[in-house]
PDB file of C-alpha atoms and ligand atoms in Angstrom:
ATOM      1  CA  UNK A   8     107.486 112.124 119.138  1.00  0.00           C
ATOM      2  CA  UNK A   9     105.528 113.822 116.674  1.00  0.00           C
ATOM      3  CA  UNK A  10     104.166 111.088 113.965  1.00  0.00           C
ATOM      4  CA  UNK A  11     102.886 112.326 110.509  1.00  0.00           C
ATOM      5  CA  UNK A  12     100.988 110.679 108.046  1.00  0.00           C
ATOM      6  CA  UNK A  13     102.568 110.921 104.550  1.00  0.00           C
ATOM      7  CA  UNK A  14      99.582 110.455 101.610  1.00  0.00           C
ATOM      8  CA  UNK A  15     100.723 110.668  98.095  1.00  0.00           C
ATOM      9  CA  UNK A  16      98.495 111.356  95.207  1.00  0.00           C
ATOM     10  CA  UNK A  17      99.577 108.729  92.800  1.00  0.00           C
ATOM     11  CA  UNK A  18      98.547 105.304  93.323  1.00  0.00           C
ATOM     12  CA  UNK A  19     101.432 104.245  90.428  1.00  0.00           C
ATOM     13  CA  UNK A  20     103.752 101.715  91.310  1.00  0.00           C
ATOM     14  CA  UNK A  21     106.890 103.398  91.229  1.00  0.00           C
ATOM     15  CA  UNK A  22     105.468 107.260  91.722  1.00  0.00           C
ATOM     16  CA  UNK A  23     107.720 109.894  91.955  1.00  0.00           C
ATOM     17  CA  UNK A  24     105.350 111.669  94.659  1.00  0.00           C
ATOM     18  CA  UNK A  25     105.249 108.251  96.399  1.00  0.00           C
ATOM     19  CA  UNK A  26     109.232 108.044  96.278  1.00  0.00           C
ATOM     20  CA  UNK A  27     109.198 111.659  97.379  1.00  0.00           C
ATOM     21  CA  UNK A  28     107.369 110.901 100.900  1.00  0.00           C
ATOM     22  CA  UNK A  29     110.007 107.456 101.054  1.00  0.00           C
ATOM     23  CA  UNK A  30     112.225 109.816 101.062  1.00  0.00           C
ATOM     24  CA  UNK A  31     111.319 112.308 103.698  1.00  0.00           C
ATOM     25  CA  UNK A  32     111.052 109.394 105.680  1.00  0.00           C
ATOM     26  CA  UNK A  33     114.620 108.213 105.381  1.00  0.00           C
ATOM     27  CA  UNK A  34     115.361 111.855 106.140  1.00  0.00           C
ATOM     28  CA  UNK A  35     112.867 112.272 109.011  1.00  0.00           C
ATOM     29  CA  UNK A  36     115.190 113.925 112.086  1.00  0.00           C
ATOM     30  CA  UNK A  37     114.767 111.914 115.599  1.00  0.00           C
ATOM     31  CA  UNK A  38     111.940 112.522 117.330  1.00  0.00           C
ATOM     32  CA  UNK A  39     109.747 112.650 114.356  1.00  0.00           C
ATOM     33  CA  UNK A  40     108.052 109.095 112.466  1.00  0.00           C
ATOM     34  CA  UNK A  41     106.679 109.274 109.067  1.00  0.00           C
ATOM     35  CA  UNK A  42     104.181 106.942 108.763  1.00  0.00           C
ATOM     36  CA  UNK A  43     102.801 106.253 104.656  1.00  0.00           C
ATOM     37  CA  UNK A  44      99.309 105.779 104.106  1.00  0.00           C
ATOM     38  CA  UNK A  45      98.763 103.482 101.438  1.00  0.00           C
ATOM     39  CA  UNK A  46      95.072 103.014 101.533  1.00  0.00           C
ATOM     40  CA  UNK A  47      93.942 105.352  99.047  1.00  0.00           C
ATOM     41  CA  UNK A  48      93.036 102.608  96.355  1.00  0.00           C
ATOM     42  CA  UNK A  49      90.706 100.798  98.760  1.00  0.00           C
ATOM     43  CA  UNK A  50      88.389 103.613  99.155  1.00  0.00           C
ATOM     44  CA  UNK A  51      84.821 103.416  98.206  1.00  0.00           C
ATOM     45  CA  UNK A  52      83.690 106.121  95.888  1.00  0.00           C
ATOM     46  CA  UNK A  53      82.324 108.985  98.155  1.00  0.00           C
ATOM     47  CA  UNK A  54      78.559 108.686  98.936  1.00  0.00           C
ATOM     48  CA  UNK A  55      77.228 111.302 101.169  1.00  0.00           C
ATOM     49  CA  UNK A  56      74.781 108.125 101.962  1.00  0.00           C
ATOM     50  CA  UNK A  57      77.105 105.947 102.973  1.00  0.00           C
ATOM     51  CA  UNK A  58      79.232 108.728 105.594  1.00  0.00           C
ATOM     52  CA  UNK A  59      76.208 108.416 108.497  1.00  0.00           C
ATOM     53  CA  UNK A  60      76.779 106.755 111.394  1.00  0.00           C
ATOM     54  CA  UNK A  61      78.467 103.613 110.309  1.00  0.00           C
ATOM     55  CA  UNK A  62      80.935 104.423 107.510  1.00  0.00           C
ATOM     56  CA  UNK A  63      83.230 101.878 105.507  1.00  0.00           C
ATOM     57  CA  UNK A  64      85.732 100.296 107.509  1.00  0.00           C
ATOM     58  CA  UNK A  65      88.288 101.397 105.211  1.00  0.00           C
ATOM     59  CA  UNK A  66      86.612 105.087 105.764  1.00  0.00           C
ATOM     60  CA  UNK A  67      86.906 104.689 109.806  1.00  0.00           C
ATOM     61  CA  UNK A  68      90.679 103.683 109.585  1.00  0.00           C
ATOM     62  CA  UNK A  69      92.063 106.772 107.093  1.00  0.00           C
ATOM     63  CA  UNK A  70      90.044 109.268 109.679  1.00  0.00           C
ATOM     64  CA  UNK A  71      91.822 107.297 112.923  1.00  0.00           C
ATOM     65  CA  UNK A  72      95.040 107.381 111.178  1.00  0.00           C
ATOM     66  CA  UNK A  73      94.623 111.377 110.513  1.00  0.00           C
ATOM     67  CA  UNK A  74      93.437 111.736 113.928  1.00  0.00           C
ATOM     68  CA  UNK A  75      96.375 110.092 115.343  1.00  0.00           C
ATOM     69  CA  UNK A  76      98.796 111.843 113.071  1.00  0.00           C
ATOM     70  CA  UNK A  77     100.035 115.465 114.598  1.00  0.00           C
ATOM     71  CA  UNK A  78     100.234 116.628 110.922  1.00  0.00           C
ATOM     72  CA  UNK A  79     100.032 115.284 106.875  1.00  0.00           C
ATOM     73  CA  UNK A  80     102.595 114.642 104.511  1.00  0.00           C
ATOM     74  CA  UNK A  81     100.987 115.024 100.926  1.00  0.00           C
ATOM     75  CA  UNK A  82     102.176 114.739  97.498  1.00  0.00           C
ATOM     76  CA  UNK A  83     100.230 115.088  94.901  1.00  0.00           C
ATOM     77  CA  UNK A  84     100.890 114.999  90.971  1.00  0.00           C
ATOM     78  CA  UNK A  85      98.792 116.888  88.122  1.00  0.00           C
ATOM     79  CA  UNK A  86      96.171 114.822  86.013  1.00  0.00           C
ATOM     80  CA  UNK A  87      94.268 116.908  83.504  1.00  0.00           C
ATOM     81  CA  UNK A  88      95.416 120.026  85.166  1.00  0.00           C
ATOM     82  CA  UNK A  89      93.313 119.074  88.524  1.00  0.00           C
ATOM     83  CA  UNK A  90      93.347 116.369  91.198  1.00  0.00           C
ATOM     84  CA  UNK A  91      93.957 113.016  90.447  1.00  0.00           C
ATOM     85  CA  UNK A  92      90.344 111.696  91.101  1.00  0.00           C
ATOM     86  CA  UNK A  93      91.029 108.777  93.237  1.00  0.00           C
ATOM     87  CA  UNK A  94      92.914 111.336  95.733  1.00  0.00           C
ATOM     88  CA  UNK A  95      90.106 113.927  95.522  1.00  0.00           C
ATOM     89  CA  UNK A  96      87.539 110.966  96.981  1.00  0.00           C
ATOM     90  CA  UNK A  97      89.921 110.342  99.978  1.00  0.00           C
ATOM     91  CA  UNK A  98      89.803 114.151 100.472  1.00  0.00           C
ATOM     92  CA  UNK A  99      86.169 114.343 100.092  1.00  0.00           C
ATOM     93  CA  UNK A 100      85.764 111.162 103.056  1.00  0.00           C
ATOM     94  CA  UNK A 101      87.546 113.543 105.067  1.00  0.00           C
ATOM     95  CA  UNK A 102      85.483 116.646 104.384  1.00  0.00           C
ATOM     96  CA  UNK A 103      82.923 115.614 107.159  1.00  0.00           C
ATOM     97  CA  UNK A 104      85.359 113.991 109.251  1.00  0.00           C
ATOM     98  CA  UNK A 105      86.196 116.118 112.974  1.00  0.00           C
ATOM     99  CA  UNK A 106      90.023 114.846 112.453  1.00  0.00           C
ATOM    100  CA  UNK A 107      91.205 116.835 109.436  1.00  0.00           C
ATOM    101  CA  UNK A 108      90.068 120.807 110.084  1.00  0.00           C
ATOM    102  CA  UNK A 109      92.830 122.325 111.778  1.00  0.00           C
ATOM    103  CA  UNK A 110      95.676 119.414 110.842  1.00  0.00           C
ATOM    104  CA  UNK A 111      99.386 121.470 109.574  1.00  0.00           C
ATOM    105  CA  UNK A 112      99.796 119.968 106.321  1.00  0.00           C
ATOM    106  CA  UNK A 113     103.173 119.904 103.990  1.00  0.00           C
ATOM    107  CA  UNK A 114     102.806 120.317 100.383  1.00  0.00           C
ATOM    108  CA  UNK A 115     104.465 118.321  98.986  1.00  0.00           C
ATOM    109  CA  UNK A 116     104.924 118.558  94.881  1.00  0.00           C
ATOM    110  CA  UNK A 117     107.369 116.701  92.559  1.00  0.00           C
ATOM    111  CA  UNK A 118     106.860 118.475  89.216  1.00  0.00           C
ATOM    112  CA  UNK A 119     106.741 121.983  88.494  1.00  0.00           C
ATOM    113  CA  UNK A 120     104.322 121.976  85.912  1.00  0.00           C
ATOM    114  CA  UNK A 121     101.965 120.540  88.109  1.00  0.00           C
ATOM    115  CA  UNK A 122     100.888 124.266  89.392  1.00  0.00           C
ATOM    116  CA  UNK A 123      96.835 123.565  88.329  1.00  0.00           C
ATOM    117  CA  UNK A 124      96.811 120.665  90.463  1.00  0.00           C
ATOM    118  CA  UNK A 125      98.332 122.934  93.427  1.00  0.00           C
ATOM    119  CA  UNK A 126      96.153 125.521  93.329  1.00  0.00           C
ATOM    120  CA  UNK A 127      93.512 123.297  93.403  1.00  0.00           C
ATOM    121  CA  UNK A 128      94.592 121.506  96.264  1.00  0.00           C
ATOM    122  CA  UNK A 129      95.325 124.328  98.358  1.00  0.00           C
ATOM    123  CA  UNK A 130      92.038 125.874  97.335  1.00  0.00           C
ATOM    124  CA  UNK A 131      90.461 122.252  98.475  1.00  0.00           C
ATOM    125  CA  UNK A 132      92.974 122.205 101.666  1.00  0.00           C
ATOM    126  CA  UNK A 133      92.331 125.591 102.812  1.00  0.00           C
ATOM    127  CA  UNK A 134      88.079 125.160 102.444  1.00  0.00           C
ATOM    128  CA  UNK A 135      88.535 121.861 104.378  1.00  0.00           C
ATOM    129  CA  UNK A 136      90.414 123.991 107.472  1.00  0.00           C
ATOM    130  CA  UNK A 137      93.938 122.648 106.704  1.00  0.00           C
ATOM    131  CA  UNK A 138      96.444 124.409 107.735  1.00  0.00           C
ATOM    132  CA  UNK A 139      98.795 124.543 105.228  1.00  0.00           C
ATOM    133  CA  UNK A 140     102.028 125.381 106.627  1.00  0.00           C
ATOM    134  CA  UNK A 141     103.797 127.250 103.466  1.00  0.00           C
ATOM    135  CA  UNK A 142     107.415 127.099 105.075  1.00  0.00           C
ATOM    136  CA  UNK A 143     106.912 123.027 104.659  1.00  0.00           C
ATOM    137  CA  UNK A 144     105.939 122.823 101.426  1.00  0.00           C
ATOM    138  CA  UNK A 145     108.028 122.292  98.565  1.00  0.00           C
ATOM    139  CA  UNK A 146     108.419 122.095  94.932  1.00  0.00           C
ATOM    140  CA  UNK A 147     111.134 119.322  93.036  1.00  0.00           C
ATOM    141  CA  UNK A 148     111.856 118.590  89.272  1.00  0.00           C
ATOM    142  CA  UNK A 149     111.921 114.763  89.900  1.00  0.00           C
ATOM    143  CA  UNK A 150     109.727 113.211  87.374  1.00  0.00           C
ATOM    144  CA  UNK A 151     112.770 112.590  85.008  1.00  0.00           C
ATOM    145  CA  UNK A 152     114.845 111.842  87.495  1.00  0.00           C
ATOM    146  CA  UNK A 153     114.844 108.397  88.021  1.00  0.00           C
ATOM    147  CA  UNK A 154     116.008 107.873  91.575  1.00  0.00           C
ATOM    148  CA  UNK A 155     114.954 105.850  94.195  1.00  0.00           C
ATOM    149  CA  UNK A 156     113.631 106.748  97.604  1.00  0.00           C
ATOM    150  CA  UNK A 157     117.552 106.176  99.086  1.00  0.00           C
ATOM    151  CA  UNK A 158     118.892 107.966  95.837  1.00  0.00           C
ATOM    152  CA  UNK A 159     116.127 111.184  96.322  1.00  0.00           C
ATOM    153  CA  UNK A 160     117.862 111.004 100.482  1.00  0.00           C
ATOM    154  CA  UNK A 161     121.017 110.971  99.482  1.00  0.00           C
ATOM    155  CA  UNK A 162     121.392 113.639  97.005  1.00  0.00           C
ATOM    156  CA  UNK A 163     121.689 116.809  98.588  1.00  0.00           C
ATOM    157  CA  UNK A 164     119.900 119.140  96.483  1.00  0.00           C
ATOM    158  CA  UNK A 165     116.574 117.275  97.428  1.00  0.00           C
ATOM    159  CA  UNK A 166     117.717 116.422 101.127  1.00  0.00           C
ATOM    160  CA  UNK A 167     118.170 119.966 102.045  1.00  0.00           C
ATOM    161  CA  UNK A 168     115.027 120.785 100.756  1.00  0.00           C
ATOM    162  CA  UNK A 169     113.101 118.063 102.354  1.00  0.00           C
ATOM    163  CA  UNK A 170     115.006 118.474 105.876  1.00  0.00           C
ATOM    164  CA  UNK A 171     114.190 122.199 105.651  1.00  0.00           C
ATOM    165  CA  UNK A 172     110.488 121.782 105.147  1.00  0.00           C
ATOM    166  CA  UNK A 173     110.283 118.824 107.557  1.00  0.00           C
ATOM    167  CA  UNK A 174     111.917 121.416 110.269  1.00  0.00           C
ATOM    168  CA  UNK A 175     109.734 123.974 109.691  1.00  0.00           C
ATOM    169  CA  UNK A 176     106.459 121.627 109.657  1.00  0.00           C
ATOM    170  CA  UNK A 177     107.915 120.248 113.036  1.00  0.00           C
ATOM    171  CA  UNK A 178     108.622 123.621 114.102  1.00  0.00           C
ATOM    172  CA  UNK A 179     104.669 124.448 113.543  1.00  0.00           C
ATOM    173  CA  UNK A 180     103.565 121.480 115.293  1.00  0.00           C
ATOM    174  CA  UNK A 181     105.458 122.831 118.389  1.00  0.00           C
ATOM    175  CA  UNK A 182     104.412 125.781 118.024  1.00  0.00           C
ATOM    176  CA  UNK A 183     101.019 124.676 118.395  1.00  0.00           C
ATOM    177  CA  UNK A 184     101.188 122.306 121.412  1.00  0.00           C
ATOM    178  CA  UNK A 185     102.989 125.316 123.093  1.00  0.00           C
ATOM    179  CA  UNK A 186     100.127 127.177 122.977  1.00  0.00           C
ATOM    180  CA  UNK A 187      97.876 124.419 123.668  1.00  0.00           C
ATOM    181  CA  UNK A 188      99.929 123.849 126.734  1.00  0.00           C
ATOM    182  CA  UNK A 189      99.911 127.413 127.662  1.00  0.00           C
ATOM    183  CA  UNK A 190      96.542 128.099 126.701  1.00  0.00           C
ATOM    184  CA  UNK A 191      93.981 129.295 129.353  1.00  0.00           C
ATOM    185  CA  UNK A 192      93.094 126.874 131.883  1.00  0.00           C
TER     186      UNK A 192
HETATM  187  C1  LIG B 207      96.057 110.809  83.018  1.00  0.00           C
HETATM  188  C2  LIG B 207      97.246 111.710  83.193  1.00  0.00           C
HETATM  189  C3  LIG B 207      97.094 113.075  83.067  1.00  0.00           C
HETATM  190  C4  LIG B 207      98.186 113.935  83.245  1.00  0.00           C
HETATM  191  N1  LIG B 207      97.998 115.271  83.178  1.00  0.00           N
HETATM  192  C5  LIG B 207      99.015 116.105  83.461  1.00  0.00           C
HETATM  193  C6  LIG B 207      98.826 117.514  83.487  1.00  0.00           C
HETATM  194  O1  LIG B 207      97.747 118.031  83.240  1.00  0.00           O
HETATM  195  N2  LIG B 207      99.874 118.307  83.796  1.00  0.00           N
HETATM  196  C7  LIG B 207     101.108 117.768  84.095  1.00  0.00           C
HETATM  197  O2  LIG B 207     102.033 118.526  84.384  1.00  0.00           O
HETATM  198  N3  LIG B 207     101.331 116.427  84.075  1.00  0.00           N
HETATM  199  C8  LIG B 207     100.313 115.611  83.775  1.00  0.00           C
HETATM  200  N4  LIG B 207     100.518 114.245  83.790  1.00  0.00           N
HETATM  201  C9  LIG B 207     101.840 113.741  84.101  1.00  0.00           C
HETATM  202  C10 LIG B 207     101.923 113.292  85.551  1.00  0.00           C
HETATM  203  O3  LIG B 207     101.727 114.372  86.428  1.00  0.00           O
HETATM  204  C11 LIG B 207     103.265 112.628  85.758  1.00  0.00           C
HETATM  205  O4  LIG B 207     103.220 111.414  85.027  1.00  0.00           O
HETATM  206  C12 LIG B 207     103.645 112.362  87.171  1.00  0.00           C
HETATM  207  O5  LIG B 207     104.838 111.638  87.155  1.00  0.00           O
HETATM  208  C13 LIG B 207     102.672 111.519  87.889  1.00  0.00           C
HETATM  209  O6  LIG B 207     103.087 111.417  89.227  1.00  0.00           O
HETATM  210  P1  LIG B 207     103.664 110.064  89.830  1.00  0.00           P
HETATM  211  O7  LIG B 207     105.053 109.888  89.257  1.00  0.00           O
HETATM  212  O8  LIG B 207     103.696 110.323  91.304  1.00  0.00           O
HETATM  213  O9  LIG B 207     102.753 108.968  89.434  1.00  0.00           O
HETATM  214  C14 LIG B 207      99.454 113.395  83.565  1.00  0.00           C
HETATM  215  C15 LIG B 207      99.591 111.997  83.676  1.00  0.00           C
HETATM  216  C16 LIG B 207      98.522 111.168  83.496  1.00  0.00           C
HETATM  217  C17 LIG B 207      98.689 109.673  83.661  1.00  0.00           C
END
């Protein structure tokens, strides 16, 4: 089973990035769970003070869930042109962590104007050790769209894209035990 932890930018009730990651995982194929993070609001601000030995609880259980997750779901809108702050401080908890560098990560993005806020993540991503795995990551016009998590699944445009980029992260995440697997030893 491969599990992956879906963590949307937007803390909005009703976010399209949010609906976006509802809706990969009504579309998730078997043998893979999508599991939503939704503790991004409960965050302390980061304090390199506070990230020693005993870090917030609600620090400790983000980095377990990434470390249990075999890869990240994200989707992220544009505030300003940049990261939405409150998703930049969960990013920055997991700078020091030993669970992120190395994790396949899915772009998710559901506005194409929001191309500032990509870069920037990708820049941030890629200088954390992500692995962004381009294949996965995708780009929909859904702000004005006004569907629902079951309305995104079931149209088809957005359903073929999101199947095709949750195949190809899956494939990647294969790909990667394999070698593991076959490695030396
Ligand atoms: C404070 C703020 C700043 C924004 N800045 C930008 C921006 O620079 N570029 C952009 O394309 N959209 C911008 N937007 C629009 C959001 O990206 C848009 O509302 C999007 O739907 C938010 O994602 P969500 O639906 O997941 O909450 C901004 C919205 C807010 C609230």
């Amino acid at each position: 089973m491969i599990t992956l932890l879906a963590l949307s930018g937007s803390l909005r009730l009703g976010s399209s990035n949010t609906l976006l990651l509802e809706a990969a995982g009504l579309l998730a194929p078997a043998g893979m769970r999508i599991e939503p993070y939704h503790g991004i609001g409960t965050l302390p601000h980061f304090n390199p003070d506070l990230d020693g030995d005993n870090p917030p609880e609600a620090v400790m259980v983000l980095r377990r869930r990434v470390g249990a997750s075999d890869g990240l779901l994200i989707s992220c809108p544009e505030y300003a042109r940049g990261i939405p702050g409150s998703f930049k401080n969960a990013l920055d908890w997991l700078v020091g962590s030993f669970e992120f560098p190395g994790k396949p990560v899915a772009l998710f993005n559901a506005s194409p104007r929001a191309g500032d806020a990509q870069a920037a993540l990708r820049l941030v991503l890629t200088t954390m050790s992500a692995r962004i795995v381009e294949e996965a990551s995708i780009t929909l016009p859904l702000l004005a769209s006004r569907l629902d998590a079951a309305g995104m699944a079931g149209n088809s445009e957005i359903a073929t894209s999101v199947m095709a980029a949750l195949a190809a992260l899956a494939r990647t995440i294969e790909a990667s035990v394999q070698m593991e697997e076959g490695g030396p030893g």
